[in-house]
Short mmCIF file of C-alpha atoms and ligand atoms in Angstrom, two decimals:
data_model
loop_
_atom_site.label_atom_id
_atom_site.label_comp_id
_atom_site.label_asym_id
_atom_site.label_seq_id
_atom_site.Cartn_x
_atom_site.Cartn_y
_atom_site.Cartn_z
CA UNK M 1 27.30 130.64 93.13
CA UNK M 2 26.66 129.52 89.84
CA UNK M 3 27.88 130.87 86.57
CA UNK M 4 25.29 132.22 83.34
CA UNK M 5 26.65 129.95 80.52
CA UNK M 6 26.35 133.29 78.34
CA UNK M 7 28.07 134.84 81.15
CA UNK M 8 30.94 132.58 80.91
CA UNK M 9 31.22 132.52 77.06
CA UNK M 10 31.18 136.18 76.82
CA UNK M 11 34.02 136.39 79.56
CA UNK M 12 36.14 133.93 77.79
CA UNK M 13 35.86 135.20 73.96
CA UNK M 14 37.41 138.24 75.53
CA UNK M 15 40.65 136.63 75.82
CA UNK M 16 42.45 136.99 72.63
CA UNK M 17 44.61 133.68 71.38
CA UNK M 18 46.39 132.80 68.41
CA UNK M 19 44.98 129.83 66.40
CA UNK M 20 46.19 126.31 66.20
CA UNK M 21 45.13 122.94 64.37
CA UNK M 22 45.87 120.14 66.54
CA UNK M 23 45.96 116.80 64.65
CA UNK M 24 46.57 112.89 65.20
CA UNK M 25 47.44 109.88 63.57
CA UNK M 26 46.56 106.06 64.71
CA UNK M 27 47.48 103.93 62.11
CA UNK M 28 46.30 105.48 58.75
CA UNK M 29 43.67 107.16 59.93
CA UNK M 30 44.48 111.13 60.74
CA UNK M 31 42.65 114.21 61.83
CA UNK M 32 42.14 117.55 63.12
CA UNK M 33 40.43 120.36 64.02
CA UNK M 34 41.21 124.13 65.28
CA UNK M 35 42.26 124.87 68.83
CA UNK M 36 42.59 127.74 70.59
CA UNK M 37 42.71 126.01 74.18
CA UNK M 38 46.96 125.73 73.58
CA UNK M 39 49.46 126.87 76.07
CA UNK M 40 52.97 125.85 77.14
CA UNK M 41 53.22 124.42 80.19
CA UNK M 42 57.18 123.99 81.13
CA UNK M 43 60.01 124.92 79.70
CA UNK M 44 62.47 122.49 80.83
CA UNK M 45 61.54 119.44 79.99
CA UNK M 46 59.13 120.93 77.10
CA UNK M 47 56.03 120.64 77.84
CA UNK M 48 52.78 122.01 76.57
CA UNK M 49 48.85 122.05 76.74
CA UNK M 50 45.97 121.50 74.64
CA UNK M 51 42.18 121.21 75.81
CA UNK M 52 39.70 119.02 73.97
CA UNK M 53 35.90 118.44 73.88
CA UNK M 54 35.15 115.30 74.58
CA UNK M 55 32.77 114.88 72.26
CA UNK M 56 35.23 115.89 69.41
CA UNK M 57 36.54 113.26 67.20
CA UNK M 58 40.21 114.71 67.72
CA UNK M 59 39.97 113.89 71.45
CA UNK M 60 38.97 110.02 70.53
CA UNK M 61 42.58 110.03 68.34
CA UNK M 62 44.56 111.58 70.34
CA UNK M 63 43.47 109.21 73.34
CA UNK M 64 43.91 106.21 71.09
CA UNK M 65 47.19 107.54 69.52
CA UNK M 66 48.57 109.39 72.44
CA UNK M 67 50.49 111.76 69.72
CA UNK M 68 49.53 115.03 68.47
CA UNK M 69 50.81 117.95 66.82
CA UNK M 70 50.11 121.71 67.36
CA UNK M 71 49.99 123.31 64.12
CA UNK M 72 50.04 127.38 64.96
CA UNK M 73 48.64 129.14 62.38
CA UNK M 74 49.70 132.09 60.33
CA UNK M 75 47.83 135.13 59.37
CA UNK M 76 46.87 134.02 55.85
CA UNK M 77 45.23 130.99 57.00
CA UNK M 78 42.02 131.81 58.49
CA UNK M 79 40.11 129.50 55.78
CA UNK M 80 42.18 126.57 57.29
CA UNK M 81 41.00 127.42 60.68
CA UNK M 82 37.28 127.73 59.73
CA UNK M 83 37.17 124.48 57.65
CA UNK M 84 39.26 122.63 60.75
CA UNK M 85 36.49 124.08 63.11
CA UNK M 86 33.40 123.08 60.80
CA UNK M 87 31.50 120.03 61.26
CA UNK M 88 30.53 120.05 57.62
CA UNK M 89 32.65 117.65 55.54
CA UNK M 90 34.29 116.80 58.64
CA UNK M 91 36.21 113.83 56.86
CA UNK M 92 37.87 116.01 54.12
CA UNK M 93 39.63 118.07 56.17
CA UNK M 94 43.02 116.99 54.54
CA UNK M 95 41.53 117.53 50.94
CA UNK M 96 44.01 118.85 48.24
CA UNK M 97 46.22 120.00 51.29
CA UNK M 98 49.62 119.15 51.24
CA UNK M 99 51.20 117.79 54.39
CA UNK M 100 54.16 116.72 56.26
CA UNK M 101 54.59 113.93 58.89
CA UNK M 102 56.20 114.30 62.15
CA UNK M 103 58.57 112.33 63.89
CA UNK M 104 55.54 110.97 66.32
CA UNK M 105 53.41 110.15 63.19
CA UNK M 106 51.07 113.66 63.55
CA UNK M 107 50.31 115.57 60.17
CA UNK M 108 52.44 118.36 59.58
CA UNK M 109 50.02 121.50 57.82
CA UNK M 110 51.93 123.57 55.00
CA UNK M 111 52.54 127.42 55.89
CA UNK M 112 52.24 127.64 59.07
CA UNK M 113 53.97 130.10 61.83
CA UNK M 114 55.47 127.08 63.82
CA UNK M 115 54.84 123.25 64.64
CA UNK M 116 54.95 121.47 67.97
CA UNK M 117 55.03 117.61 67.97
CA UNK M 118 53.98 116.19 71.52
CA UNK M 119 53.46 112.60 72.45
CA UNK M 120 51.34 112.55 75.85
CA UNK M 121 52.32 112.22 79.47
CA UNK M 122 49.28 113.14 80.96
CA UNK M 123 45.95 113.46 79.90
CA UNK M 124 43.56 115.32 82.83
CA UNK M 125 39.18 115.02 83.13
CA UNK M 126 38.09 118.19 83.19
CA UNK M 127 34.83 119.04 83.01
CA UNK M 128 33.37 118.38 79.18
CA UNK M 129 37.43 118.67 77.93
CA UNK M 130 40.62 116.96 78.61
CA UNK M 131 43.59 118.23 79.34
CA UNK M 132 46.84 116.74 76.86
CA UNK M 133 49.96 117.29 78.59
CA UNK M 134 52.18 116.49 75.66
CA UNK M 135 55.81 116.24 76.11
CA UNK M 136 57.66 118.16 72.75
CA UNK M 137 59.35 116.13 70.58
CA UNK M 138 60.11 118.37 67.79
CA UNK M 139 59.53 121.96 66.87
CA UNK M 140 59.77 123.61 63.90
CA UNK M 141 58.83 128.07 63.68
CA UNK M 142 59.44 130.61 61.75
CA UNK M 143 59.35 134.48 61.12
CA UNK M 144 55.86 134.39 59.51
CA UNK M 145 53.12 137.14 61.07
CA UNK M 146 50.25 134.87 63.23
CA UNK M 147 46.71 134.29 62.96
CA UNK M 148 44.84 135.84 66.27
CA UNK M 149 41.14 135.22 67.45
CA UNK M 150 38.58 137.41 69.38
CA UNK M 151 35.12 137.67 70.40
CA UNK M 152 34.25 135.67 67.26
CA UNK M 153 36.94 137.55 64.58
CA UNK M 154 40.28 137.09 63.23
CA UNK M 155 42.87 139.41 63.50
CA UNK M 156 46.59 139.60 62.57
CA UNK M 157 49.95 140.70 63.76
CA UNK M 158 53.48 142.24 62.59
CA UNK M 159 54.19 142.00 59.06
CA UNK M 160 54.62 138.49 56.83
C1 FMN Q 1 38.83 129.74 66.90
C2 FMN Q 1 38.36 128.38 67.39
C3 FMN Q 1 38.96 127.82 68.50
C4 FMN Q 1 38.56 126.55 68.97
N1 FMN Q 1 39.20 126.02 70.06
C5 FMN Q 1 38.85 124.78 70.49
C6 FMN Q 1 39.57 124.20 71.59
O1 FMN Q 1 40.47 124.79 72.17
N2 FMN Q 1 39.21 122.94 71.97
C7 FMN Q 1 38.20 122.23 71.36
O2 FMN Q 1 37.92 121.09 71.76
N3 FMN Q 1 37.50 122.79 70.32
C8 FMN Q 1 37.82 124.03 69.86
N4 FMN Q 1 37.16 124.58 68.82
C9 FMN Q 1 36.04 123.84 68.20
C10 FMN Q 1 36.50 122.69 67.28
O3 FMN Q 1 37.43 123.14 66.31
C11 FMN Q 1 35.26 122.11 66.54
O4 FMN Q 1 34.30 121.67 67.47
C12 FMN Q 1 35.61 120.98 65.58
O5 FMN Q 1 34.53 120.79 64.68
C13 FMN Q 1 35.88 119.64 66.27
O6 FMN Q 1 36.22 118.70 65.27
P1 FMN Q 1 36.22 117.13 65.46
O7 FMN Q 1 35.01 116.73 66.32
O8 FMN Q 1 36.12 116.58 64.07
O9 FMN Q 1 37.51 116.76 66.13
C14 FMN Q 1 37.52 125.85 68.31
C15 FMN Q 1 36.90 126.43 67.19
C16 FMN Q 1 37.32 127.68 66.73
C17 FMN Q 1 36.67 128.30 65.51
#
């Protein structure tokens, strides 16, 4: 039996998620965009999860680089999730943003609720996405209140 596309969509933008920028470094070239496809995946060793189009210029990094970092984002950054998610300007990204780098090479974002830096054991064809299996090499979190996402809308949780 086969599955509306509309169908489908509809189904899955009722699952609420928090909001994450994964980004990649190979060499000096570095970039991003917005995830919500992130999920841990064991806790011992650490292991997590992200799924990425493969038509999106993150996916061609992090397959060259094998490193990435999951930025999680926190409730005041929306903006950065909607200019990591737009394919306007694209290549400026980064502008006037101040960043960290992580021990794998990944950009670090400023502000955010937490930080997970992965290099990849296992990277899985699915479909139109792959699968990153990215063993943790460093975290970083704090007590700030996380960005959440919705049928199309930004929400919010606990107090910053
Ligand atoms: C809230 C939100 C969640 C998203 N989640 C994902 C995701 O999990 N995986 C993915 O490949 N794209 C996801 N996208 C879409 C990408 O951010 C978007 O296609 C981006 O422009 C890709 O950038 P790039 O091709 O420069 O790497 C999401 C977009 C939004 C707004």
């Amino acid at each position: 039996m086969s599955v509306a596309s509309e169908d489908f969509k509809r189904a899955l933008s009722a699952w609420a998620t928090g909001v994450t920028i994964v980004t990649s470094r190979s060499g000096d070239r570095i970039h991003g965009m917005t995830v919500s496809a992130f999920n841990e995946v064991s806790l011992d060793p650490p292991l997590v999860l992200v799924c990425a189009d493969k038509s999106s210029n993150t996916h061609a990094l992090i397959a060259e680089s094998g490193v990435f970092a999951v930025n999680v984002l926190s409730r005041d950054q929306e903006a950065l999730s909607n200019r990591f998610a737009s394919k306007k300007d694209e290549d400026r990204r980064f502008e006037g943003l101040e960043t960290d780098t992580a021990a794998t090479g990944a950009p670090l974002l400023r502000g955010t609720v937490a930080a997970i830096d992965c290099r990849v054991v296992a990277a899985h064809d699915s479909g139109d996405h792959v699968i990153y299996v990215g063993s943790v090499e460093a975290v970083f979190s704090t007590d700030r209140a996380p960005l959440l996402y919705c049928r199309g809308a930004y929400g919010g949780m606990g107090a910053d």
